[in-house]
Amino acid sequence: MNKELGKIRQVSSEKSWNSMIGAEDTGPPAQNIVAVKTQWREDRASFQLQNELGRLYETSRACLGDLGCLRAEPELDVLMRKTRDPNVRLAAWTGLRDAIGPPSQASFANLIKNENHAAAAAGYTDIGQCWREELETPDLEKVVDDLNKAVTPFYKLLHGFVRFHLSRYYGERLVQLNGTIPAHLLVSPDVS
């Protein structure tokens, strides 16, 4: 990207010089320079937003009283793998969600806006259309719908199985047999 910016500066300088001395303009049209500069600024803004979101995840902490303030990785990850205490798990889960969620909303929305704008400049309706095209599956949405219909019965059985065992472990007060599974009670598969 810096090479492109260097070329833009060079062309811009030449255009300025040529206009001052009355020379004929033989370089690329000015609108191309503006378009490349604009694209560079948008790409740079997207990279900055991605870095900001990554930094937010890496530096955010959930403060859990006596346990201290823990980072998502590795501290909270280890805690969630080791403890089955529903109160500790809920505090860790909500603490991290509250530390990351609200501060990231504006950055994430701006990132999507920038990516959609860049996709539109490339002739796509939005960034989703661009991603779908990369998969080279013209009827991707139908494929996904068909797969969803195929796995839904299994998913419901699996969900019921997990809910049943969590209800037995934590009690129906925390995990109802016909309700949703509280996210903070789900355990990593490698927990013994």
PDB file of C-alpha atoms in Angstrom:
ATOM      1  CA  MET A   1       0.000   0.000   0.000  1.00  0.00           C
ATOM      2  CA  ASN A   2       2.908   2.376   0.703  1.00  0.00           C
ATOM      3  CA  LYS A   3       4.249   1.764  -2.828  1.00  0.00           C
ATOM      4  CA  GLU A   4       0.875   2.795  -4.235  1.00  0.00           C
ATOM      5  CA  LEU A   5       0.842   5.896  -2.040  1.00  0.00           C
ATOM      6  CA  GLY A   6       4.364   6.746  -3.247  1.00  0.00           C
ATOM      7  CA  LYS A   7       3.226   6.429  -6.863  1.00  0.00           C
ATOM      8  CA  ILE A   8       0.228   8.641  -6.132  1.00  0.00           C
ATOM      9  CA  ARG A   9       2.465  11.300  -4.591  1.00  0.00           C
ATOM     10  CA  GLN A  10       4.815  11.132  -7.575  1.00  0.00           C
ATOM     11  CA  VAL A  11       1.983  11.458 -10.111  1.00  0.00           C
ATOM     12  CA  SER A  12       0.408  14.233  -8.063  1.00  0.00           C
ATOM     13  CA  SER A  13       3.712  16.138  -7.936  1.00  0.00           C
ATOM     14  CA  GLU A  14       4.219  15.710 -11.681  1.00  0.00           C
ATOM     15  CA  LYS A  15       0.691  16.974 -12.373  1.00  0.00           C
ATOM     16  CA  SER A  16       1.288  20.006 -10.166  1.00  0.00           C
ATOM     17  CA  TRP A  17       4.626  20.740 -11.870  1.00  0.00           C
ATOM     18  CA  ASN A  18       3.195  20.222 -15.353  1.00  0.00           C
ATOM     19  CA  SER A  19       0.282  22.547 -14.635  1.00  0.00           C
ATOM     20  CA  MET A  20       2.696  25.207 -13.328  1.00  0.00           C
ATOM     21  CA  ILE A  21       4.912  25.112 -16.420  1.00  0.00           C
ATOM     22  CA  GLY A  22       2.035  24.647 -18.854  1.00  0.00           C
ATOM     23  CA  ALA A  23       3.126  21.195 -20.010  1.00  0.00           C
ATOM     24  CA  GLU A  24       0.678  18.738 -21.529  1.00  0.00           C
ATOM     25  CA  ASP A  25      -0.748  16.286 -19.013  1.00  0.00           C
ATOM     26  CA  THR A  26       0.119  12.720 -20.037  1.00  0.00           C
ATOM     27  CA  GLY A  27      -0.382  10.976 -16.702  1.00  0.00           C
ATOM     28  CA  PRO A  28      -3.360   9.029 -15.416  1.00  0.00           C
ATOM     29  CA  PRO A  29      -6.642  10.908 -15.007  1.00  0.00           C
ATOM     30  CA  ALA A  30      -6.977  12.832 -11.748  1.00  0.00           C
ATOM     31  CA  GLN A  31     -10.095  10.861 -10.777  1.00  0.00           C
ATOM     32  CA  ASN A  32      -7.987   7.655 -10.768  1.00  0.00           C
ATOM     33  CA  ILE A  33      -5.609   9.261  -8.290  1.00  0.00           C
ATOM     34  CA  VAL A  34      -8.512  10.337  -6.113  1.00  0.00           C
ATOM     35  CA  ALA A  35     -10.027   6.844  -6.276  1.00  0.00           C
ATOM     36  CA  VAL A  36      -6.745   5.177  -5.291  1.00  0.00           C
ATOM     37  CA  LYS A  37      -6.205   7.660  -2.444  1.00  0.00           C
ATOM     38  CA  THR A  38      -9.752   7.094  -1.222  1.00  0.00           C
ATOM     39  CA  GLN A  39      -9.355   3.313  -1.405  1.00  0.00           C
ATOM     40  CA  TRP A  40      -6.055   3.532   0.477  1.00  0.00           C
ATOM     41  CA  ARG A  41      -7.661   5.610   3.243  1.00  0.00           C
ATOM     42  CA  GLU A  42     -10.597   3.179   3.520  1.00  0.00           C
ATOM     43  CA  ASP A  43      -8.284   0.149   3.627  1.00  0.00           C
ATOM     44  CA  ARG A  44      -6.161   1.827   6.274  1.00  0.00           C
ATOM     45  CA  ALA A  45      -9.263   2.637   8.348  1.00  0.00           C
ATOM     46  CA  SER A  46     -10.428  -0.998   8.086  1.00  0.00           C
ATOM     47  CA  PHE A  47      -7.017  -2.284   9.180  1.00  0.00           C
ATOM     48  CA  GLN A  48      -7.050   0.117  12.132  1.00  0.00           C
ATOM     49  CA  LEU A  49     -10.542  -1.035  13.149  1.00  0.00           C
ATOM     50  CA  GLN A  50      -9.525  -4.705  12.899  1.00  0.00           C
ATOM     51  CA  ASN A  51      -6.462  -3.993  15.042  1.00  0.00           C
ATOM     52  CA  GLU A  52      -8.576  -2.062  17.539  1.00  0.00           C
ATOM     53  CA  LEU A  53     -11.027  -4.967  17.865  1.00  0.00           C
ATOM     54  CA  GLY A  54      -8.178  -7.452  18.294  1.00  0.00           C
ATOM     55  CA  ARG A  55      -6.487  -5.246  20.881  1.00  0.00           C
ATOM     56  CA  LEU A  56      -9.777  -4.874  22.753  1.00  0.00           C
ATOM     57  CA  TYR A  57     -10.166  -8.654  22.957  1.00  0.00           C
ATOM     58  CA  GLU A  58      -6.545  -9.139  24.023  1.00  0.00           C
ATOM     59  CA  THR A  59      -6.546  -6.446  26.707  1.00  0.00           C
ATOM     60  CA  SER A  60     -10.067  -6.669  28.165  1.00  0.00           C
ATOM     61  CA  ARG A  61     -10.416  -8.224  31.577  1.00  0.00           C
ATOM     62  CA  ALA A  62     -13.271  -9.599  33.635  1.00  0.00           C
ATOM     63  CA  CYS A  63     -12.909  -8.660  37.296  1.00  0.00           C
ATOM     64  CA  LEU A  64     -14.091 -11.452  39.587  1.00  0.00           C
ATOM     65  CA  GLY A  65     -13.568 -10.234  43.144  1.00  0.00           C
ATOM     66  CA  ASP A  66     -11.120 -12.523  44.978  1.00  0.00           C
ATOM     67  CA  LEU A  67     -10.008 -14.122  41.713  1.00  0.00           C
ATOM     68  CA  GLY A  68      -8.785 -10.771  40.382  1.00  0.00           C
ATOM     69  CA  CYS A  69      -9.112  -9.316  36.911  1.00  0.00           C
ATOM     70  CA  LEU A  70      -8.578 -12.000  34.284  1.00  0.00           C
ATOM     71  CA  ARG A  71      -7.883 -11.776  30.547  1.00  0.00           C
ATOM     72  CA  ALA A  72      -9.981 -13.837  28.132  1.00  0.00           C
ATOM     73  CA  GLU A  73      -6.977 -15.919  27.175  1.00  0.00           C
ATOM     74  CA  PRO A  74      -5.512 -17.730  28.880  1.00  0.00           C
ATOM     75  CA  GLU A  75      -6.870 -16.938  32.366  1.00  0.00           C
ATOM     76  CA  LEU A  76     -10.652 -16.974  31.782  1.00  0.00           C
ATOM     77  CA  ASP A  77     -10.315 -19.865  29.373  1.00  0.00           C
ATOM     78  CA  VAL A  78      -8.514 -21.916  32.032  1.00  0.00           C
ATOM     79  CA  LEU A  79     -11.023 -20.879  34.708  1.00  0.00           C
ATOM     80  CA  MET A  80     -13.990 -21.895  32.546  1.00  0.00           C
ATOM     81  CA  ARG A  81     -12.343 -25.250  31.870  1.00  0.00           C
ATOM     82  CA  LYS A  82     -11.635 -25.961  35.539  1.00  0.00           C
ATOM     83  CA  THR A  83     -14.624 -24.714  37.505  1.00  0.00           C
ATOM     84  CA  ARG A  84     -18.163 -25.999  37.455  1.00  0.00           C
ATOM     85  CA  ASP A  85     -19.412 -23.411  39.968  1.00  0.00           C
ATOM     86  CA  PRO A  86     -22.328 -21.758  38.128  1.00  0.00           C
ATOM     87  CA  ASN A  87     -21.890 -18.438  39.952  1.00  0.00           C
ATOM     88  CA  VAL A  88     -18.191 -18.174  39.067  1.00  0.00           C
ATOM     89  CA  ARG A  89     -18.919 -19.204  35.484  1.00  0.00           C
ATOM     90  CA  LEU A  90     -21.718 -16.623  35.171  1.00  0.00           C
ATOM     91  CA  ALA A  91     -19.524 -13.860  36.620  1.00  0.00           C
ATOM     92  CA  ALA A  92     -16.688 -14.754  34.233  1.00  0.00           C
ATOM     93  CA  TRP A  93     -18.958 -14.992  31.199  1.00  0.00           C
ATOM     94  CA  THR A  94     -20.878 -11.754  31.844  1.00  0.00           C
ATOM     95  CA  GLY A  95     -17.722  -9.941  32.970  1.00  0.00           C
ATOM     96  CA  LEU A  96     -15.941 -10.656  29.714  1.00  0.00           C
ATOM     97  CA  ARG A  97     -19.050 -10.005  27.606  1.00  0.00           C
ATOM     98  CA  ASP A  98     -19.545  -6.640  29.320  1.00  0.00           C
ATOM     99  CA  ALA A  99     -15.844  -5.756  28.975  1.00  0.00           C
ATOM    100  CA  ILE A 100     -15.723  -6.511  25.249  1.00  0.00           C
ATOM    101  CA  GLY A 101     -19.278  -6.190  23.903  1.00  0.00           C
ATOM    102  CA  PRO A 102     -20.298  -2.556  24.439  1.00  0.00           C
ATOM    103  CA  PRO A 103     -16.869  -1.041  23.653  1.00  0.00           C
ATOM    104  CA  SER A 104     -16.596  -3.013  20.397  1.00  0.00           C
ATOM    105  CA  GLN A 105     -20.038  -2.173  18.982  1.00  0.00           C
ATOM    106  CA  ALA A 106     -19.127   1.122  17.302  1.00  0.00           C
ATOM    107  CA  SER A 107     -15.830  -0.202  15.900  1.00  0.00           C
ATOM    108  CA  PHE A 108     -17.484  -3.333  14.559  1.00  0.00           C
ATOM    109  CA  ALA A 109     -20.311  -1.326  12.951  1.00  0.00           C
ATOM    110  CA  ASN A 110     -17.752   1.012  11.334  1.00  0.00           C
ATOM    111  CA  LEU A 111     -15.721  -1.951  10.076  1.00  0.00           C
ATOM    112  CA  ILE A 112     -18.788  -3.475   8.402  1.00  0.00           C
ATOM    113  CA  LYS A 113     -19.684  -0.074   6.927  1.00  0.00           C
ATOM    114  CA  ASN A 114     -16.155   0.298   5.485  1.00  0.00           C
ATOM    115  CA  GLU A 115     -16.125  -3.254   4.124  1.00  0.00           C
ATOM    116  CA  ASN A 116     -19.561  -2.793   2.521  1.00  0.00           C
ATOM    117  CA  HIS A 117     -18.407   0.478   0.955  1.00  0.00           C
ATOM    118  CA  ALA A 118     -15.264  -1.172  -0.449  1.00  0.00           C
ATOM    119  CA  ALA A 119     -17.350  -4.064  -1.773  1.00  0.00           C
ATOM    120  CA  ALA A 120     -19.777  -1.627  -3.425  1.00  0.00           C
ATOM    121  CA  ALA A 121     -16.838   0.167  -5.069  1.00  0.00           C
ATOM    122  CA  ALA A 122     -15.816  -3.203  -6.529  1.00  0.00           C
ATOM    123  CA  GLY A 123     -19.323  -3.804  -7.904  1.00  0.00           C
ATOM    124  CA  TYR A 124     -20.810  -5.973  -5.132  1.00  0.00           C
ATOM    125  CA  THR A 125     -23.997  -5.245  -3.200  1.00  0.00           C
ATOM    126  CA  ASP A 126     -22.166  -5.777   0.111  1.00  0.00           C
ATOM    127  CA  ILE A 127     -19.196  -7.617   1.626  1.00  0.00           C
ATOM    128  CA  GLY A 128     -21.342 -10.722   2.070  1.00  0.00           C
ATOM    129  CA  GLN A 129     -21.844 -11.024  -1.681  1.00  0.00           C
ATOM    130  CA  CYS A 130     -18.085 -10.735  -2.149  1.00  0.00           C
ATOM    131  CA  TRP A 131     -17.424 -13.529   0.385  1.00  0.00           C
ATOM    132  CA  ARG A 132     -20.117 -15.745  -1.129  1.00  0.00           C
ATOM    133  CA  GLU A 133     -18.587 -15.333  -4.577  1.00  0.00           C
ATOM    134  CA  GLU A 134     -15.225 -16.573  -3.254  1.00  0.00           C
ATOM    135  CA  LEU A 135     -16.869 -19.887  -2.367  1.00  0.00           C
ATOM    136  CA  GLU A 136     -17.781 -20.367  -6.039  1.00  0.00           C
ATOM    137  CA  THR A 137     -21.177 -21.837  -5.167  1.00  0.00           C
ATOM    138  CA  PRO A 138     -23.830 -19.914  -7.115  1.00  0.00           C
ATOM    139  CA  ASP A 139     -26.756 -21.245  -5.066  1.00  0.00           C
ATOM    140  CA  LEU A 140     -24.958 -20.988  -1.706  1.00  0.00           C
ATOM    141  CA  GLU A 141     -27.995 -19.702   0.189  1.00  0.00           C
ATOM    142  CA  LYS A 142     -30.078 -22.671  -0.977  1.00  0.00           C
ATOM    143  CA  VAL A 143     -27.245 -25.066  -0.072  1.00  0.00           C
ATOM    144  CA  VAL A 144     -27.056 -23.558   3.415  1.00  0.00           C
ATOM    145  CA  ASP A 145     -30.847 -23.721   3.840  1.00  0.00           C
ATOM    146  CA  ASP A 146     -30.871 -27.373   2.733  1.00  0.00           C
ATOM    147  CA  LEU A 147     -28.029 -28.246   5.109  1.00  0.00           C
ATOM    148  CA  ASN A 148     -29.802 -26.462   7.931  1.00  0.00           C
ATOM    149  CA  LYS A 149     -32.986 -28.451   7.285  1.00  0.00           C
ATOM    150  CA  ALA A 150     -30.964 -31.672   7.184  1.00  0.00           C
ATOM    151  CA  VAL A 151     -29.125 -31.113  10.484  1.00  0.00           C
ATOM    152  CA  THR A 152     -31.945 -29.471  12.465  1.00  0.00           C
ATOM    153  CA  PRO A 153     -33.453 -32.765  13.715  1.00  0.00           C
ATOM    154  CA  PHE A 154     -30.017 -33.961  14.893  1.00  0.00           C
ATOM    155  CA  TYR A 155     -29.283 -30.559  16.434  1.00  0.00           C
ATOM    156  CA  LYS A 156     -32.535 -30.666  18.417  1.00  0.00           C
ATOM    157  CA  LEU A 157     -31.707 -34.158  19.703  1.00  0.00           C
ATOM    158  CA  LEU A 158     -28.173 -33.121  20.628  1.00  0.00           C
ATOM    159  CA  HIS A 159     -29.449 -29.948  22.296  1.00  0.00           C
ATOM    160  CA  GLY A 160     -31.958 -31.992  24.302  1.00  0.00           C
ATOM    161  CA  PHE A 161     -29.271 -34.497  25.326  1.00  0.00           C
ATOM    162  CA  VAL A 162     -26.918 -31.737  26.528  1.00  0.00           C
ATOM    163  CA  ARG A 163     -29.752 -29.869  28.263  1.00  0.00           C
ATOM    164  CA  PHE A 164     -30.853 -33.088  30.032  1.00  0.00           C
ATOM    165  CA  HIS A 165     -27.366 -33.814  31.383  1.00  0.00           C
ATOM    166  CA  LEU A 166     -26.723 -30.210  32.395  1.00  0.00           C
ATOM    167  CA  SER A 167     -30.096 -30.181  34.156  1.00  0.00           C
ATOM    168  CA  ARG A 168     -29.148 -33.338  36.050  1.00  0.00           C
ATOM    169  CA  TYR A 169     -25.825 -31.784  37.064  1.00  0.00           C
ATOM    170  CA  TYR A 170     -26.974 -28.232  37.911  1.00  0.00           C
ATOM    171  CA  GLY A 171     -30.653 -28.847  38.635  1.00  0.00           C
ATOM    172  CA  GLU A 172     -33.791 -27.671  36.864  1.00  0.00           C
ATOM    173  CA  ARG A 173     -33.587 -24.324  38.623  1.00  0.00           C
ATOM    174  CA  LEU A 174     -30.581 -23.436  36.410  1.00  0.00           C
ATOM    175  CA  VAL A 175     -31.232 -25.605  33.339  1.00  0.00           C
ATOM    176  CA  GLN A 176     -34.869 -26.219  32.490  1.00  0.00           C
ATOM    177  CA  LEU A 177     -35.636 -29.362  30.520  1.00  0.00           C
ATOM    178  CA  ASN A 178     -37.596 -27.447  27.865  1.00  0.00           C
ATOM    179  CA  GLY A 179     -35.676 -24.181  27.808  1.00  0.00           C
ATOM    180  CA  THR A 180     -32.514 -22.790  26.373  1.00  0.00           C
ATOM    181  CA  ILE A 181     -29.088 -23.779  27.634  1.00  0.00           C
ATOM    182  CA  PRO A 182     -27.434 -20.968  29.604  1.00  0.00           C
ATOM    183  CA  ALA A 183     -24.244 -20.151  27.681  1.00  0.00           C
ATOM    184  CA  HIS A 184     -22.070 -19.854  30.781  1.00  0.00           C
ATOM    185  CA  LEU A 185     -22.818 -23.471  31.742  1.00  0.00           C
ATOM    186  CA  LEU A 186     -21.574 -24.997  28.498  1.00  0.00           C
ATOM    187  CA  VAL A 187     -18.273 -26.733  29.034  1.00  0.00           C
ATOM    188  CA  SER A 188     -15.341 -27.249  26.672  1.00  0.00           C
ATOM    189  CA  PRO A 189     -15.190 -30.829  25.393  1.00  0.00           C
ATOM    190  CA  ASP A 190     -11.768 -31.402  26.970  1.00  0.00           C
ATOM    191  CA  VAL A 191     -13.020 -30.707  30.531  1.00  0.00           C
ATOM    192  CA  SER A 192     -12.924 -33.848  32.624  1.00  0.00           C
TER     193      SER A 192
END
